[in-house]
Structures are given as C-alpha cells and as structure tokens.
Short mmCIF file of C-alpha atoms in Angstrom, two decimals:
data_model
loop_
_atom_site.label_atom_id
_atom_site.label_comp_id
_atom_site.label_asym_id
_atom_site.label_seq_id
_atom_site.Cartn_x
_atom_site.Cartn_y
_atom_site.Cartn_z
CA MET A 14 -148.60 2.36 -284.39
CA GLN A 15 -149.78 5.76 -283.67
CA ARG A 16 -148.80 9.18 -285.19
CA PRO A 17 -146.36 11.52 -283.47
CA ASP A 18 -148.68 14.09 -282.23
CA VAL A 19 -150.81 11.91 -280.22
CA ARG A 20 -150.76 12.78 -276.49
CA ALA A 21 -150.22 10.67 -273.60
CA GLY A 22 -153.63 10.10 -271.40
CA LEU A 23 -155.60 10.93 -274.42
CA ALA A 24 -159.09 8.45 -273.93
CA VAL A 25 -158.52 9.73 -270.10
CA SER A 26 -158.88 13.18 -270.78
CA ALA A 27 -160.77 13.13 -273.98
CA ALA A 28 -163.52 11.33 -271.63
CA ALA A 29 -162.63 13.47 -268.67
CA SER A 30 -163.63 16.80 -270.54
CA LEU A 31 -167.08 15.05 -272.66
CA VAL A 32 -170.32 16.29 -270.56
CA LEU A 33 -173.45 14.09 -271.11
CA ALA A 34 -176.57 15.88 -270.78
CA ALA A 35 -178.30 15.94 -267.17
CA GLY A 36 -180.98 13.28 -266.61
CA CYS A 37 -184.01 14.63 -264.66
CA SER A 38 -183.98 18.25 -262.98
CA GLY A 39 -183.28 18.61 -259.27
CA GLY A 40 -185.69 21.23 -258.64
CA GLY A 41 -189.16 20.63 -257.99
CA GLY A 42 -192.44 20.16 -261.04
CA ALA A 43 -191.68 19.41 -264.21
CA GLY A 44 -188.10 20.27 -264.99
CA PRO A 45 -185.85 18.71 -268.03
CA THR A 46 -185.86 14.76 -268.35
CA ASP A 47 -184.18 12.93 -270.71
CA GLY A 48 -181.54 15.70 -271.13
CA ARG A 49 -184.24 18.29 -272.59
CA SER A 50 -185.30 21.45 -272.19
CA ALA A 51 -189.27 20.98 -270.21
CA ALA A 52 -190.83 23.59 -272.50
CA SER A 53 -189.74 21.70 -275.47
CA PRO A 54 -193.00 21.36 -277.86
CA ALA A 55 -194.65 18.22 -277.95
CA PRO A 56 -194.47 16.93 -281.80
CA ALA A 57 -197.68 17.26 -283.47
CA THR A 58 -197.38 13.52 -285.36
CA SER A 59 -195.24 10.40 -284.06
CA ALA A 60 -192.17 8.34 -286.03
CA PRO A 61 -193.75 4.80 -286.47
CA ALA A 62 -194.01 3.77 -282.94
CA SER A 63 -191.55 1.91 -281.34
CA PRO A 64 -192.12 -2.01 -279.50
CA ALA A 65 -194.00 -1.84 -276.14
CA SER A 66 -191.51 -4.41 -275.06
CA PRO A 67 -188.73 -3.33 -272.56
CA SER A 68 -184.68 -2.12 -273.84
CA PRO A 69 -182.54 -4.87 -273.63
CA ALA A 70 -179.96 -4.76 -271.05
CA ALA A 71 -177.51 -2.32 -271.29
CA PRO A 72 -174.29 -3.04 -272.57
CA PRO A 73 -170.68 -3.32 -270.45
CA ALA A 74 -169.55 0.12 -268.94
CA LYS A 75 -166.13 -0.77 -270.86
CA GLY A 76 -165.96 -1.72 -274.15
CA THR A 77 -162.90 -3.03 -276.15
CA VAL A 78 -162.20 -2.12 -279.77
CA LYS A 79 -159.71 -4.26 -281.67
CA VAL A 80 -158.39 -3.61 -285.23
CA VAL A 81 -158.88 -6.75 -286.88
CA ARG A 82 -157.77 -5.90 -290.33
CA THR A 83 -156.74 -3.69 -293.24
CA LEU A 84 -159.33 -4.37 -295.43
CA THR A 85 -158.57 -1.50 -298.93
CA GLU A 86 -156.51 0.94 -298.93
CA GLY A 87 -155.09 3.73 -301.03
CA LEU A 88 -158.56 5.26 -301.04
CA LYS A 89 -158.89 9.39 -302.31
CA SER A 90 -161.51 11.58 -300.08
CA PRO A 91 -163.43 8.18 -299.08
CA TRP A 92 -167.23 9.60 -297.89
CA GLY A 93 -169.96 7.37 -297.98
CA LEU A 94 -169.88 3.62 -297.37
CA ALA A 95 -173.14 0.83 -298.11
CA ALA A 96 -172.93 -3.37 -297.44
CA LEU A 97 -174.02 -5.28 -300.19
CA PRO A 98 -176.14 -7.90 -299.42
CA ASP A 99 -172.84 -10.17 -300.32
CA GLY A 100 -170.71 -8.53 -298.47
CA ASP A 101 -169.11 -6.51 -300.70
CA LEU A 102 -169.07 -3.02 -299.84
CA LEU A 103 -169.33 0.58 -302.07
CA VAL A 104 -167.94 3.46 -301.05
CA SER A 105 -167.57 6.91 -303.02
CA SER A 106 -165.14 8.92 -303.08
CA ARG A 107 -166.23 13.14 -301.71
CA ASP A 108 -163.75 14.41 -304.30
CA GLU A 109 -164.02 12.14 -307.55
CA GLY A 110 -167.30 12.05 -307.70
CA THR A 111 -166.95 7.87 -308.68
CA ILE A 112 -168.55 4.76 -306.88
CA THR A 113 -166.07 2.11 -305.94
CA ARG A 114 -166.95 -1.93 -305.26
CA VAL A 115 -164.54 -3.18 -302.73
CA ASP A 116 -163.80 -6.93 -302.20
CA GLY A 117 -165.35 -7.54 -298.74
CA GLU A 118 -163.04 -10.57 -298.66
CA SER A 119 -159.83 -9.77 -300.10
CA GLY A 120 -160.57 -5.71 -300.54
CA GLU A 121 -159.85 -5.65 -304.36
CA GLN A 122 -161.36 -2.27 -305.68
CA THR A 123 -163.94 -2.11 -308.73
CA VAL A 124 -164.65 1.66 -309.95
CA LEU A 125 -168.29 1.56 -310.97
CA GLY A 126 -168.46 4.53 -312.70
CA SER A 127 -168.29 8.20 -312.25
CA VAL A 128 -172.01 10.03 -311.10
CA PRO A 129 -172.89 12.64 -313.83
CA GLY A 130 -173.38 16.50 -312.36
CA VAL A 131 -171.14 15.78 -309.09
CA ALA A 132 -169.33 19.28 -308.51
CA PRO A 133 -166.48 19.11 -305.88
CA ALA A 134 -165.78 22.00 -303.84
CA GLY A 135 -164.44 22.61 -299.71
CA GLU A 136 -166.77 20.44 -298.20
CA GLY A 137 -169.20 18.95 -301.17
CA GLY A 138 -169.01 16.61 -303.74
CA LEU A 139 -170.69 12.92 -303.35
CA MET A 140 -171.07 12.03 -300.36
CA GLY A 141 -173.74 10.01 -298.63
CA LEU A 142 -174.55 6.17 -300.14
CA ALA A 143 -177.57 3.72 -299.22
CA LEU A 144 -179.45 1.00 -300.74
CA SER A 145 -182.87 1.29 -301.54
CA PRO A 146 -184.96 -1.38 -298.88
CA SER A 147 -185.72 -3.18 -302.67
CA TYR A 148 -181.98 -3.59 -303.51
CA ALA A 149 -182.30 -7.45 -304.22
CA ALA A 150 -185.01 -6.47 -306.74
CA ASP A 151 -184.78 -3.10 -307.77
CA HIS A 152 -180.33 -2.89 -307.29
CA LEU A 153 -180.51 1.54 -307.18
CA VAL A 154 -178.02 3.22 -305.13
CA TYR A 155 -178.54 5.77 -303.32
CA ALA A 156 -176.59 9.00 -303.56
CA TYR A 157 -176.11 12.80 -301.78
CA PHE A 158 -173.94 14.52 -303.54
CA THR A 159 -173.16 18.38 -304.29
CA THR A 160 -174.05 20.18 -308.09
CA GLU A 161 -173.44 23.29 -309.49
CA SER A 162 -176.49 24.63 -308.28
CA ASP A 163 -177.36 22.49 -304.66
CA ASN A 164 -177.13 19.57 -303.03
CA ARG A 165 -179.68 16.66 -304.05
CA ILE A 166 -180.62 12.93 -304.03
CA ALA A 167 -180.27 10.47 -306.51
CA ARG A 168 -180.70 7.07 -307.03
CA MET A 169 -179.07 4.93 -309.18
CA LEU A 170 -179.29 1.57 -311.30
CA TYR A 171 -176.08 -0.57 -310.61
CA ASP A 172 -175.88 -2.87 -313.48
CA GLU A 173 -173.18 -5.74 -312.45
CA LYS A 174 -173.17 -7.39 -316.15
CA LYS A 175 -171.58 -3.76 -317.77
CA PRO A 176 -168.28 -3.51 -317.89
CA ALA A 177 -165.98 -1.49 -314.89
CA GLY A 178 -166.52 2.12 -314.97
CA GLN A 179 -170.06 1.39 -317.07
CA GLN A 180 -171.96 -0.04 -314.09
CA LEU A 181 -174.03 2.89 -312.94
CA GLY A 182 -177.09 3.81 -314.60
CA ALA A 183 -178.31 7.46 -315.17
CA PRO A 184 -179.28 9.41 -312.17
CA ASP A 185 -183.12 9.44 -311.03
CA THR A 186 -183.30 12.67 -309.12
CA VAL A 187 -185.09 12.07 -305.82
CA LEU A 188 -184.90 15.01 -304.14
CA ARG A 189 -183.34 18.45 -305.42
CA GLY A 190 -183.25 22.30 -303.72
CA ILE A 191 -180.73 21.28 -300.53
CA PRO A 192 -178.70 24.17 -299.60
CA LYS A 193 -175.13 24.09 -300.85
CA GLY A 194 -171.92 26.17 -299.88
CA THR A 195 -168.25 25.30 -299.46
CA VAL A 196 -169.25 24.39 -295.72
CA HIS A 197 -171.72 22.27 -293.76
CA ASN A 198 -173.53 20.76 -296.24
CA GLY A 199 -174.26 17.50 -294.51
CA GLY A 200 -174.73 14.38 -296.79
CA ARG A 201 -175.71 11.26 -295.11
CA ILE A 202 -178.37 9.21 -296.01
CA ALA A 203 -180.12 6.41 -294.53
CA PHE A 204 -182.80 4.20 -294.81
CA GLY A 205 -184.77 4.00 -291.56
CA PRO A 206 -187.27 0.63 -289.65
CA ASP A 207 -190.07 2.64 -291.69
CA LYS A 208 -188.15 2.07 -295.62
CA MET A 209 -188.16 5.77 -295.34
CA LEU A 210 -185.21 7.31 -296.41
CA TYR A 211 -183.38 9.86 -294.11
CA ALA A 212 -181.27 13.08 -295.04
CA GLY A 213 -178.69 14.79 -292.60
CA THR A 214 -178.41 18.58 -294.42
CA GLY A 215 -176.25 21.76 -293.19
CA GLU A 216 -177.23 24.97 -292.85
CA THR A 217 -174.12 26.08 -295.65
CA GLY A 218 -172.22 28.66 -293.09
CA GLU A 219 -176.04 30.46 -293.51
CA THR A 220 -177.17 30.39 -289.63
CA GLY A 221 -180.79 31.12 -289.92
CA LEU A 222 -181.48 28.60 -292.40
CA ALA A 223 -181.73 25.79 -289.81
CA GLN A 224 -184.54 27.81 -288.09
CA ASP A 225 -186.21 28.71 -291.37
CA ARG A 226 -188.84 26.03 -291.59
CA ALA A 227 -189.37 26.70 -295.50
CA SER A 228 -185.58 25.44 -296.40
CA LEU A 229 -183.92 21.50 -295.94
CA GLY A 230 -180.49 23.72 -294.82
CA GLY A 231 -179.63 23.16 -291.64
CA LYS A 232 -182.50 19.61 -291.06
CA ILE A 233 -183.06 15.86 -290.92
CA LEU A 234 -185.47 14.89 -293.85
CA ARG A 235 -188.33 12.20 -294.12
CA MET A 236 -189.48 11.08 -297.74
CA THR A 237 -190.44 7.42 -298.98
CA PRO A 238 -187.71 6.40 -301.54
CA ASP A 239 -189.55 8.77 -303.91
CA GLY A 240 -188.50 11.25 -302.67
CA GLN A 241 -191.97 12.78 -301.10
CA PRO A 242 -193.86 13.52 -298.10
CA VAL A 243 -194.54 10.66 -295.00
CA HIS A 244 -197.05 10.33 -293.33
CA GLY A 245 -196.33 11.25 -289.53
CA ASN A 246 -193.76 14.35 -290.73
CA PRO A 247 -194.73 17.36 -289.17
CA SER A 248 -196.12 19.12 -292.08
CA ALA A 249 -198.14 16.73 -294.29
CA ASP A 250 -196.65 18.74 -297.42
CA SER A 251 -192.97 18.26 -295.98
CA VAL A 252 -189.76 16.12 -296.03
CA VAL A 253 -188.73 18.22 -292.97
CA TYR A 254 -188.90 15.93 -290.32
CA SER A 255 -186.27 17.94 -287.34
CA TRP A 256 -184.79 20.89 -287.73
CA GLY A 257 -182.62 23.70 -285.83
CA HIS A 258 -179.26 21.71 -286.89
CA ARG A 259 -175.95 23.46 -287.71
CA ASN A 260 -174.46 20.18 -289.79
CA VAL A 261 -175.61 16.39 -289.73
CA GLN A 262 -173.69 13.84 -290.70
CA GLY A 263 -174.77 11.10 -288.93
CA LEU A 264 -178.18 8.92 -288.58
CA ALA A 265 -178.26 5.76 -286.71
CA TRP A 266 -181.26 3.49 -285.52
CA ASP A 267 -181.24 1.17 -282.12
CA ALA A 268 -183.12 -1.42 -281.63
CA ASP A 269 -186.07 0.20 -280.14
CA LYS A 270 -186.18 2.32 -283.69
CA ARG A 271 -185.31 5.82 -282.10
CA LEU A 272 -183.47 7.69 -284.68
CA TRP A 273 -179.35 9.02 -283.42
CA ALA A 274 -177.90 11.91 -284.83
CA ALA A 275 -174.74 13.20 -284.33
CA GLU A 276 -174.13 16.67 -285.30
CA PHE A 277 -171.24 19.31 -285.69
CA GLY A 278 -170.93 22.31 -283.67
CA GLN A 279 -169.36 25.24 -283.88
CA ASN A 280 -166.63 26.30 -281.00
CA THR A 281 -168.15 24.73 -278.15
CA TRP A 282 -169.97 21.55 -277.88
CA ASP A 283 -170.66 18.79 -280.56
CA GLU A 284 -174.20 16.90 -280.18
CA LEU A 285 -175.44 13.60 -280.20
CA ASN A 286 -179.16 13.60 -280.08
CA VAL A 287 -182.24 11.50 -279.77
CA ILE A 288 -184.30 13.08 -282.97
CA GLU A 289 -187.94 13.97 -282.45
CA PRO A 290 -190.19 14.25 -284.91
CA GLY A 291 -191.08 18.03 -285.20
CA GLY A 292 -188.10 18.60 -282.87
CA ASN A 293 -186.39 21.89 -282.54
CA TYR A 294 -182.03 21.38 -281.55
CA GLY A 295 -181.75 24.84 -280.63
CA TRP A 296 -178.61 25.79 -283.97
CA PRO A 297 -178.03 29.22 -283.96
CA GLU A 298 -179.87 29.97 -280.75
CA ALA A 299 -178.59 27.14 -278.51
CA GLU A 300 -175.02 24.79 -279.05
CA GLY A 301 -174.60 21.62 -276.87
CA LYS A 302 -177.02 21.11 -273.59
CA ALA A 303 -178.63 24.43 -273.27
CA GLY A 304 -181.07 23.61 -271.24
CA ARG A 305 -183.45 27.04 -272.96
CA SER A 306 -187.52 26.92 -273.39
CA GLY A 307 -188.21 25.66 -276.88
CA TYR A 308 -185.00 23.56 -277.90
CA LEU A 309 -184.26 19.67 -277.44
CA ASP A 310 -180.92 19.41 -275.67
CA PRO A 311 -178.22 16.74 -276.96
CA VAL A 312 -178.29 13.35 -274.92
CA ALA A 313 -173.96 13.68 -275.01
CA GLN A 314 -171.42 16.47 -275.89
CA TRP A 315 -168.08 16.93 -276.85
CA LYS A 316 -165.79 19.46 -277.15
CA PRO A 317 -165.18 19.66 -281.50
CA ALA A 318 -161.32 19.08 -280.50
CA GLU A 319 -162.49 15.84 -279.11
CA ALA A 320 -164.91 14.76 -282.14
CA SER A 321 -166.18 16.46 -285.16
CA PRO A 322 -168.00 13.95 -285.43
CA SER A 323 -169.65 12.49 -289.16
CA GLY A 324 -170.80 9.16 -289.02
CA ILE A 325 -172.33 6.92 -286.33
CA ALA A 326 -173.56 3.30 -286.48
CA MET A 327 -175.07 0.87 -283.38
CA ALA A 328 -173.10 -2.13 -282.26
CA GLN A 329 -173.65 -4.24 -279.02
CA GLY A 330 -175.84 -1.79 -277.62
CA SER A 331 -173.50 1.34 -277.98
CA VAL A 332 -173.73 3.88 -280.58
CA TRP A 333 -170.45 4.22 -281.99
CA LEU A 334 -169.02 7.77 -283.78
CA ALA A 335 -166.53 8.35 -285.97
CA GLY A 336 -164.07 12.01 -285.11
CA LEU A 337 -162.87 13.63 -287.69
CA ARG A 338 -161.07 16.96 -286.08
CA GLY A 339 -161.27 14.90 -282.78
CA GLU A 340 -159.20 11.48 -284.62
CA ARG A 341 -160.79 9.02 -282.67
CA LEU A 342 -163.73 6.58 -282.01
CA TRP A 343 -165.87 7.19 -279.38
CA ARG A 344 -168.35 4.30 -277.93
CA VAL A 345 -172.04 5.40 -275.75
CA PRO A 346 -172.90 2.72 -274.12
CA LEU A 347 -176.79 3.14 -273.92
CA ALA A 348 -179.90 2.33 -271.83
CA GLY A 349 -183.05 3.05 -273.55
CA ALA A 350 -182.97 6.65 -275.07
CA GLU A 351 -180.29 7.48 -272.55
CA PRO A 352 -175.57 6.37 -272.08
CA SER A 353 -175.97 4.23 -269.52
CA ALA A 354 -172.04 5.05 -268.69
CA GLN A 355 -168.88 7.22 -269.29
CA PRO A 356 -167.99 7.78 -273.32
CA GLN A 357 -165.07 6.12 -273.94
CA ALA A 358 -162.47 6.65 -276.97
CA PHE A 359 -160.11 4.63 -278.94
CA LEU A 360 -157.88 4.36 -281.77
CA GLY A 361 -156.91 8.19 -280.93
CA GLU A 362 -155.20 9.19 -283.00
CA GLU A 363 -153.62 5.88 -284.68
CA TYR A 364 -155.57 6.31 -287.90
CA GLY A 365 -155.92 9.82 -288.71
CA ARG A 366 -159.46 11.73 -289.12
CA LEU A 367 -162.26 9.10 -288.88
CA ARG A 368 -165.58 9.32 -291.49
CA THR A 369 -167.86 6.90 -291.53
CA VAL A 370 -168.53 3.51 -289.69
CA VAL A 371 -170.88 1.12 -290.47
CA PRO A 372 -172.15 -2.22 -288.67
CA ALA A 373 -170.37 -5.57 -290.39
CA GLY A 374 -172.34 -8.21 -288.52
CA GLY A 375 -172.77 -9.08 -284.95
CA ASN A 376 -169.45 -7.23 -283.41
CA LYS A 377 -167.91 -6.08 -285.83
CA LEU A 378 -167.79 -2.47 -287.80
CA TRP A 379 -166.81 -1.18 -290.83
CA LEU A 380 -164.21 2.10 -289.87
CA VAL A 381 -163.54 4.45 -292.87
CA THR A 382 -160.18 7.42 -292.39
CA SER A 383 -160.21 10.48 -293.94
CA GLU A 384 -156.54 12.08 -293.87
CA THR A 385 -157.38 12.52 -297.91
CA ASP A 386 -160.17 15.01 -297.76
CA THR A 387 -157.73 18.41 -297.85
CA ARG A 388 -157.67 18.65 -293.88
CA GLY A 389 -156.20 15.67 -293.20
CA THR A 390 -151.71 14.69 -293.16
CA PRO A 391 -152.24 11.95 -295.65
CA GLY A 392 -149.17 8.36 -294.65
CA PRO A 393 -148.61 5.61 -296.45
CA GLY A 394 -152.16 3.66 -297.95
CA ASP A 395 -154.15 6.79 -296.75
CA ASP A 396 -157.35 6.03 -297.39
CA LYS A 397 -158.16 3.18 -295.63
CA ILE A 398 -161.27 0.73 -295.01
CA LEU A 399 -160.53 -1.17 -291.51
CA LEU A 400 -162.70 -3.92 -290.29
CA LEU A 401 -163.15 -3.31 -286.19
CA GLU A 402 -163.91 -6.20 -283.37
CA VAL A 403 -165.79 -4.60 -280.53
CA THR A 404 -167.55 -4.71 -277.24
#
C-alpha cells in the first residue's frame, strides 16, 4: 500500500526528469566518450584487468520488481547488510552501534553484540559491513564506523559459540583517520573481485577535502584486508583510489569487474559513476555531467529529490540503486560500461526511504528500508528487510 504522499505517475515523471550521460561527442576530433570529459587524465596505473571476453547481452529495456516477502521488521536505524554463507544476514544499527543476525528464512533476530567505540551523531555511527574474503576460515566481520575522533574501519571475530550479545570480538582497527562530520561520512565498504577492501568516504561538508589528495575524505579507498595500500593504486604509498567525491555510499562490481559507485549530489545532480583508478570525479568543482576538462562525468544522473542513492547492487545485468530522499528503487540496465536503456523507478514511496540493497542470488535482492534514521516518518513495522524478485 502506498504512503499518503505518493504522487500519480511517479515513475513516469521521475524517468522523464532523469538525464543520462551522453555517449560520444557530436563534434570532430577527440570528443568526450563514455560520458566522460575528453581531457580526463589517463590513470597512471590500472585496476585488476577485466576479462577480454565480450560483455553479456544487454538486459531487457524494461524490468520488473516483485516484493516476495518481508523477511523481518522492527529494526532500528539499519545501515549495512552482509549475507552469511548459510543465507542468514548481518545488519548494523547506525545509531545503536549493534550488529544483529537475521535468520534468512524465519527473520528471527539475534543481537551479536555492540561495537566498542562507536559514537553515533547525525549521519555518523555504525555503517557499512563486509565479510572477510576468507570468512569460512577466519570468521572476520569488517565494519565502518564513526568514533569521537574519526571514521575508521575495523574487523572483529564473530564467534557463534558464545552467548548472544557477546559474540563479537574486540575491534582490530584496519584503517583510521577518515574525516568525520555531522554529515557526509560515506560508510560503504565491500571486498572486490580482487579480494581487496574498498571504502566510500564523504567530505564531511568540508568540500575542499574531496580534491585534497592527502585527505581520506571524499574518496574511494582501496586497501589490503590489513588496511595497506595495494599495487595498482594511483600512489604506491596511499589507499586513495579515486577522488573528487562528495559522499559515496554505494559500491558494486559488474560481470566484467568494473567498479560502479553511487554518489550524493548537493542540489543539482546525484551520480552513478564507473570508477577508474586515479580518476577525479569533480566535486566540488563539478556536479553531475559537467563536461569539464580534467574531471570524469557520471554515466547517469538524477535530481536529488528523485534519488539520493545510498546502496547499490548488481543483478540481472542491471545496477539497482536504493534511494533515500527519492524513496524508490532505480534500475539501470547495462551494456558494458553504459546504460542500455532509460533507468526505471520502482516501489515509489511504498516503503519510504531505502538504504541498502544486496544480491540474494539469481534474480533476487535484499532491500533495507531507512525510516528510523531520524529523517523518515516511521510506520508500523519500520524498519524492514524485504526480499525482491527482479528482472
């Protein structure tokens, strides 16, 4: 059932106002291609090589979304979500600083414990979660969280044999010193196909940090599981992978191992970007598809009222973006590194603010609502984890 403020023709008007980045330049010579500025610098080093095989055929121009069921409800400020090997889920509470296990069949909730040192305030708190690439052997859970002094990434041993509420080991800090603020803390972490750890950070409202190569704010970071710089990063002694970002909360890889990221704009454009190592994505000098020399343009862009994207996921050949302010789920079908058709909006204002979306295998997705994050209007059962079936 839709919320009372739903507008007629929501998906149609939203799609009509969305602007896709241009393909090739209409002028002669070396015009912009792939929706990027012609003068964008080539990265000094490259990411792990993508396979030479051609990309799979583009998905259908129009997709579908079906809510199969509500897995669980009554969550408080849920933010990060990680799928365990057995199908259960771990979900973080931004404001309570806890990690909860949710049974993937019954939806039963079991609190693992609190993460020491979390200092929730504004948009900060306990945010992204990720499982170690060697989780089956080491049982390590990674978390991105705000402390009294910074944002940081730590890992904890998850011991299922201990009593509920005491199953998290002491945090082992992997990376510290990410700037914190009342707003724009980033917070998404994910392990890539290269088994390296990636993190999306924000510029905390201090816009100059995004262009400051010495700062970890307003960046996408790439590091080893121990938090060290990786061979192939733009600078051998730095975890900074790309910069010029305002607030990155969505990270996902396609079948060709390209990294995609969703980014909050200010007043003009939210962005979906393909991330290149050493790429400068323009903030605060450029917002959206600016076509300015030296900056990489987004592949797609939205008005913030229609998106404000947080988590993203890949499924069925499309990028799926969870919109907070937009209160809808966006589908962007892909053909290689470009959209193959107009993006499509689903679930418009039916479930409120949407925070995180995670693959659930095959044609299914897990979707986390975010009505209890102080900016929503909580209804009965909020917040929820939904199971979706998509095409």
